[in-house]
Coordinates of C-alpha atoms in Angstrom, one line a residue:
Chain A
M1 CA 10.4 38.3 -60.5
S2 CA 10.2 41.6 -62.2
A3 CA 9.6 44.5 -59.9
P4 CA 7.2 47.1 -61.1
L5 CA 8.9 50.0 -62.9
K6 CA 9.2 53.0 -60.6
P7 CA 9.4 56.5 -62.0
S8 CA 12.9 57.9 -61.4
S9 CA 11.6 60.7 -59.2
L10 CA 10.3 58.2 -56.6
E11 CA 13.6 56.4 -56.7
T12 CA 15.2 59.7 -55.6
L13 CA 13.2 59.6 -52.4
S14 CA 14.1 56.1 -51.5
R15 CA 17.9 56.7 -51.3
P16 CA 19.4 55.4 -48.1
S17 CA 20.4 57.7 -45.3
G18 CA 23.4 57.7 -43.0
L19 CA 26.7 56.3 -44.2
A20 CA 25.1 54.1 -46.8
G21 CA 23.5 57.2 -48.2
L22 CA 26.9 59.0 -48.2
A23 CA 28.4 56.2 -50.2
A24 CA 25.4 56.1 -52.6
D25 CA 25.5 59.9 -53.1
W26 CA 29.2 60.1 -53.8
A27 CA 29.1 56.9 -56.0
S28 CA 26.1 58.4 -57.8
D29 CA 25.9 58.0 -61.6
Q30 CA 23.3 60.7 -61.8
R31 CA 24.0 63.5 -59.4
A32 CA 25.5 63.9 -55.9
F33 CA 23.5 65.0 -52.9
K34 CA 20.2 63.3 -53.7
N35 CA 17.2 65.2 -52.4
V36 CA 19.2 68.4 -52.1
S37 CA 18.2 70.8 -54.8
W38 CA 20.8 72.4 -57.1
G39 CA 20.0 75.9 -55.7
K40 CA 20.7 74.8 -52.2
A41 CA 23.8 72.8 -53.1
M42 CA 25.3 75.7 -55.1
M43 CA 24.7 78.2 -52.3
W44 CA 26.5 75.8 -49.9
I45 CA 29.4 75.5 -52.3
F46 CA 29.6 79.3 -52.7
L47 CA 29.6 79.6 -48.9
L48 CA 32.4 77.1 -48.7
S49 CA 34.5 79.3 -51.1
D50 CA 33.6 82.3 -49.0
T51 CA 34.7 80.5 -45.9
F52 CA 38.1 80.1 -47.5
I53 CA 38.3 83.8 -48.4
F54 CA 37.4 84.9 -44.8
G55 CA 39.7 82.2 -43.5
C56 CA 42.6 83.6 -45.5
F57 CA 41.9 87.2 -44.3
L58 CA 41.8 86.1 -40.7
I59 CA 45.0 84.0 -41.1
A60 CA 46.7 87.0 -42.7
Y61 CA 45.6 89.2 -39.8
M62 CA 46.8 86.6 -37.3
S63 CA 50.3 86.3 -38.9
A64 CA 50.6 90.1 -39.2
R65 CA 49.7 90.5 -35.5
M66 CA 51.9 87.7 -34.3
A67 CA 54.9 88.9 -36.4
T68 CA 54.9 92.6 -35.5
T69 CA 57.5 94.0 -33.1
V70 CA 55.4 97.1 -32.5
P71 CA 52.6 96.7 -29.8
W72 CA 49.2 95.9 -31.2
P73 CA 46.4 98.4 -30.1
N74 CA 44.2 97.0 -27.4
P75 CA 40.8 96.5 -29.2
S76 CA 39.0 96.6 -25.8
E77 CA 40.1 100.3 -25.5
V78 CA 40.0 101.2 -29.2
F79 CA 36.4 100.2 -29.6
A80 CA 35.2 101.6 -26.2
L81 CA 32.6 104.3 -26.2
E82 CA 32.0 107.0 -23.6
I83 CA 28.6 106.6 -22.1
G84 CA 27.6 108.9 -19.2
G85 CA 31.2 109.8 -18.6
V86 CA 32.3 106.1 -18.3
Q87 CA 34.4 104.3 -20.9
V88 CA 32.5 101.1 -21.7
P89 CA 34.7 98.6 -23.6
L90 CA 33.5 97.1 -26.9
I91 CA 30.0 98.3 -26.3
L92 CA 29.2 99.2 -29.9
I93 CA 30.6 95.8 -31.1
A94 CA 28.4 94.0 -28.5
I95 CA 25.3 95.8 -29.7
M96 CA 26.2 95.1 -33.4
T97 CA 26.5 91.4 -32.4
F98 CA 23.1 91.3 -30.8
V99 CA 21.6 93.1 -33.8
L100 CA 23.1 90.5 -36.2
I101 CA 22.0 87.6 -34.0
S102 CA 18.5 88.9 -33.9
S103 CA 18.5 89.2 -37.7
S104 CA 19.5 85.6 -37.9
G105 CA 16.5 84.7 -35.6
T106 CA 14.0 86.5 -37.7
M107 CA 15.5 85.0 -40.9
A108 CA 15.2 81.4 -39.5
M109 CA 11.5 82.2 -38.7
A110 CA 11.0 83.6 -42.2
V111 CA 12.3 80.3 -43.7
N112 CA 9.8 78.4 -41.5
Y113 CA 6.9 80.5 -42.6
G114 CA 8.0 80.3 -46.2
Y115 CA 7.6 76.5 -46.1
R116 CA 4.2 77.0 -44.5
R117 CA 3.4 79.3 -47.5
D118 CA 2.4 82.1 -45.2
R119 CA 3.3 85.0 -47.6
K120 CA 2.7 87.9 -45.3
K121 CA 4.6 86.6 -42.3
T122 CA 7.5 85.5 -44.5
A123 CA 7.8 88.8 -46.3
A124 CA 7.4 90.8 -43.0
L125 CA 10.1 88.7 -41.3
M126 CA 12.4 89.1 -44.2
L127 CA 11.9 92.8 -44.2
L128 CA 12.7 92.9 -40.5
T129 CA 15.8 90.9 -41.1
A130 CA 16.8 93.4 -43.8
L131 CA 16.2 96.2 -41.3
F132 CA 18.4 94.6 -38.7
G133 CA 21.1 94.2 -41.4
A134 CA 20.8 97.8 -42.5
T135 CA 21.1 98.8 -38.8
F136 CA 24.3 96.8 -38.5
V137 CA 25.8 98.5 -41.6
G138 CA 24.8 101.9 -40.2
M139 CA 26.5 101.1 -36.9
Q140 CA 29.6 99.9 -38.8
A141 CA 29.6 103.2 -40.7
F142 CA 29.6 105.0 -37.4
E143 CA 32.4 102.8 -36.1
W144 CA 34.5 103.5 -39.2
S145 CA 33.9 107.2 -39.2
K146 CA 34.9 107.4 -35.5
L147 CA 38.2 105.5 -36.1
I148 CA 39.0 107.5 -39.3
A149 CA 38.4 110.7 -37.3
E150 CA 40.8 109.4 -34.6
G151 CA 43.5 108.9 -37.3
V152 CA 43.3 105.2 -38.2
R153 CA 44.4 104.6 -41.8
P154 CA 45.2 101.4 -43.7
W155 CA 48.9 102.3 -43.3
G156 CA 48.8 103.4 -39.6
N157 CA 47.1 104.4 -36.4
P158 CA 47.9 106.4 -33.3
W159 CA 48.2 103.5 -30.9
G160 CA 50.8 101.1 -32.4
A161 CA 51.2 98.5 -35.1
A162 CA 50.4 99.9 -38.6
Q163 CA 48.9 96.6 -39.7
F164 CA 46.0 97.2 -37.3
G165 CA 44.4 99.7 -39.7
S166 CA 44.8 97.6 -42.9
T167 CA 43.5 94.3 -41.3
F168 CA 40.6 96.2 -39.6
F169 CA 39.4 97.9 -42.8
M170 CA 39.9 94.7 -44.9
I171 CA 38.1 92.3 -42.6
T172 CA 35.2 94.4 -41.4
G173 CA 34.9 96.1 -44.8
F174 CA 34.6 92.7 -46.6
H175 CA 32.1 91.6 -44.0
G176 CA 30.1 94.8 -44.3
T177 CA 30.0 94.4 -48.0
H178 CA 28.5 90.9 -47.5
V179 CA 25.9 92.3 -45.1
T180 CA 25.0 95.0 -47.7
I181 CA 24.6 92.5 -50.5
G182 CA 22.5 90.3 -48.2
V183 CA 20.2 93.2 -47.4
I184 CA 19.6 93.8 -51.2
F185 CA 19.2 90.0 -51.7
L186 CA 16.6 89.9 -48.9
L187 CA 14.6 92.9 -50.2
I188 CA 14.4 91.3 -53.7
I189 CA 13.2 88.0 -52.4
A190 CA 10.9 89.6 -49.9
R191 CA 9.2 91.5 -52.7
K192 CA 8.7 88.3 -54.7
V193 CA 7.2 86.5 -51.7
W194 CA 4.9 89.5 -50.9
R195 CA 3.7 89.6 -54.5
G196 CA 3.0 85.9 -54.5
D197 CA 5.4 85.0 -57.3
F198 CA 5.9 81.5 -55.8
D199 CA 2.2 80.8 -55.6
T200 CA 1.3 82.0 -59.1
E201 CA 4.6 80.5 -60.6
R202 CA 5.4 83.9 -62.1
R203 CA 8.6 83.7 -64.1
G204 CA 11.6 85.7 -63.0
F205 CA 12.5 88.7 -65.3
F206 CA 16.2 87.7 -65.4
T207 CA 16.1 83.9 -65.6
S208 CA 12.5 83.5 -66.9
R209 CA 12.2 80.5 -64.6
K210 CA 9.5 79.7 -62.1
G211 CA 10.7 80.3 -58.5
H212 CA 9.6 78.4 -55.4
Y213 CA 9.6 79.0 -51.7
E214 CA 13.0 77.2 -51.3
I215 CA 14.7 80.4 -52.4
V216 CA 13.7 81.8 -48.9
E217 CA 15.8 79.0 -47.3
I218 CA 18.7 79.7 -49.8
T219 CA 18.6 83.4 -49.0
G220 CA 18.6 82.4 -45.3
L221 CA 21.7 80.2 -45.8
Y222 CA 23.6 83.3 -47.1
W223 CA 22.2 85.5 -44.3
H224 CA 23.1 83.1 -41.5
F225 CA 26.6 82.7 -43.0
V226 CA 27.1 86.5 -42.6
D227 CA 26.2 86.1 -39.0
L228 CA 28.5 83.1 -38.7
V229 CA 31.5 85.0 -40.1
W230 CA 30.8 87.8 -37.5
V231 CA 31.0 85.2 -34.7
F232 CA 34.6 84.5 -35.8
I233 CA 35.5 88.2 -36.4
F234 CA 34.1 89.0 -33.0
A235 CA 36.2 86.4 -31.3
F236 CA 39.5 86.9 -33.2
F237 CA 39.5 90.6 -34.0
Y238 CA 37.7 92.3 -31.1
L239 CA 38.2 89.9 -28.2
W240 CA 41.9 88.9 -28.9
Chain B
M1 CA 5.7 70.6 -56.8
A2 CA 8.5 68.3 -57.8
P3 CA 9.2 65.4 -55.3
V4 CA 12.6 66.8 -54.4
E5 CA 11.1 70.1 -53.2
A6 CA 8.2 68.4 -51.4
H7 CA 10.7 66.3 -49.6
A8 CA 12.9 69.2 -48.6
A9 CA 9.9 71.2 -47.5
Q10 CA 8.8 68.3 -45.3
Q11 CA 12.2 67.9 -43.8
Q12 CA 12.4 71.6 -42.8
H13 CA 9.2 71.8 -40.8
H14 CA 10.4 72.5 -37.3
P15 CA 8.4 74.3 -34.6
I16 CA 9.1 78.0 -34.3
K17 CA 9.9 77.4 -30.6
L18 CA 13.1 75.7 -31.7
Y19 CA 14.4 78.8 -33.4
L20 CA 13.4 81.0 -30.5
V21 CA 15.3 78.8 -28.1
V22 CA 18.4 78.9 -30.3
W23 CA 18.1 82.7 -30.7
G24 CA 18.0 82.9 -26.9
L25 CA 21.0 80.7 -26.5
L26 CA 23.0 82.8 -29.0
F27 CA 22.1 85.9 -27.0
V28 CA 23.3 84.3 -23.8
L29 CA 26.5 83.0 -25.4
S30 CA 27.3 86.4 -26.9
T31 CA 26.7 88.0 -23.5
F32 CA 29.2 85.6 -22.0
S33 CA 31.9 86.3 -24.6
Y34 CA 31.4 90.0 -24.1
L35 CA 31.7 89.5 -20.3
V36 CA 35.0 87.7 -20.7
D37 CA 36.4 91.0 -22.1
Y38 CA 34.3 93.3 -19.8
V39 CA 35.5 91.4 -16.6
G40 CA 39.0 91.5 -18.0
L41 CA 40.0 87.8 -17.8
Q42 CA 43.4 87.1 -19.2
G43 CA 45.7 84.2 -20.3
Y44 CA 44.5 80.7 -21.1
L45 CA 41.2 81.1 -19.2
R46 CA 40.3 84.0 -21.5
W47 CA 41.2 82.1 -24.6
S48 CA 39.5 78.9 -23.8
L49 CA 36.3 80.7 -22.9
I50 CA 36.3 82.8 -26.0
L51 CA 36.9 79.8 -28.2
I52 CA 34.3 77.6 -26.5
F53 CA 31.6 80.3 -26.8
M54 CA 32.6 80.9 -30.4
V55 CA 32.4 77.3 -31.4
L56 CA 29.1 76.8 -29.6
K57 CA 27.6 79.8 -31.4
A58 CA 28.9 78.7 -34.8
G59 CA 27.7 75.2 -34.2
L60 CA 24.2 76.4 -33.3
I61 CA 23.9 78.7 -36.3
V62 CA 25.1 76.0 -38.8
A63 CA 23.2 73.1 -37.3
V64 CA 19.8 74.7 -36.6
F65 CA 19.5 78.0 -38.4
M66 CA 21.2 76.6 -41.6
H67 CA 19.5 73.2 -41.2
M68 CA 22.8 71.3 -41.5
A69 CA 21.7 68.9 -38.8
W70 CA 19.0 67.6 -41.1
E71 CA 20.9 67.5 -44.4
R72 CA 22.3 64.4 -46.1
L73 CA 25.5 63.1 -44.7
A74 CA 27.2 63.5 -48.1
L75 CA 26.5 67.3 -48.1
I76 CA 27.5 67.6 -44.4
Y77 CA 30.9 66.1 -45.0
A78 CA 31.4 68.0 -48.3
I79 CA 30.8 71.3 -46.5
L80 CA 32.2 70.8 -43.0
L81 CA 35.4 68.8 -43.7
P82 CA 37.2 71.3 -46.0
P83 CA 37.2 74.2 -43.5
L84 CA 38.7 71.9 -40.9
L85 CA 41.7 71.6 -43.1
V86 CA 42.2 75.4 -42.9
L87 CA 43.5 74.6 -39.4
V88 CA 46.6 73.1 -41.0
F89 CA 47.1 76.4 -42.8
V90 CA 46.7 78.2 -39.5
G91 CA 49.4 76.0 -37.9
M92 CA 51.8 76.7 -40.8
M93 CA 51.2 80.4 -40.5
V94 CA 51.7 80.4 -36.7
S95 CA 55.1 78.8 -37.3
E96 CA 55.9 81.2 -40.1
S97 CA 54.9 84.3 -38.1
T98 CA 56.9 83.3 -35.0
Y99 CA 59.9 82.9 -37.4
V100 CA 59.3 86.4 -38.9
L101 CA 59.1 87.9 -35.4
L102 CA 62.3 86.1 -34.4
T103 CA 64.2 87.5 -37.4
R104 CA 62.8 91.0 -36.8
L105 CA 63.9 90.9 -33.2
L106 CA 67.4 89.7 -34.3
F107 CA 67.8 92.5 -36.9
F108 CA 65.8 95.4 -35.5
G109 CA 66.2 94.5 -31.8
A110 CA 62.9 96.0 -30.7
A111 CA 60.9 94.1 -28.1
P112 CA 57.1 93.6 -28.9

């Protein structure tokens, strides 16, 4: 019996899920990760590479801290702020954490409204996310200025192990750079959403390709990753 | 719209409430990690709490916000397994740094 010929696009949809799907994907003669668009797969692979970079930074910091014979400064005291005459430990870092988590919340909602093709809500939520991101970078600039004023340098600090300064500026600096790039990325995509580029299939000026709402989710992946890295920096750098 | 995108869009239709709940949970977990430091817990209790809250937060972000829970198994394994191997690297560097500390103590004699 000859089965009716199916267009290949429909075949894509009928791929098995679960373990059978995993085997089918990795044994694929066409492309791996069926039903996952290239844009999304490539962002995930980029984030995987970024995971390794941040992983190496945190491991370098761990070995520097474990191998030093000079006492490591106590982050709880170093990052304390005086509020109303009382030293509150890590308060700025806690607020920065809440700001970043909130930006992740608004981003997740933006992705949701993007798939509902609600232009205004998507763009507004992305702008709010960018605003939270910019706030975070602003607070980080304040934190850096305060520490630099107190004499922290990449080669030393007033409280102990010299490696504290170098790892602090390297790790938080690299994370702050990611946040800044994310804010720019968010603003660019929010503008496209607002203008209706993905409804009118307007071609991008750089790639001259038609975009679609999935880019909101891909931007979201990058943004949530920035929050994700902060979870680890918060635990290993500030709470250790 | 191409079928691939139509499918992806269908898959990622979750109620807004789900995101608000996760957002709230992340707030609560962050507060708990902050309190660990604020209260001044020390030793193994401090470390187990910090790591538990960290893993829970990371899991929520990856699973729900980044939609990993609804992705294909092949992609999940391709992305989540490699970072686990970083733990081997961590183990190697822990051993290396204790050795460096030991040699420094031997030759410079200063206590940490």
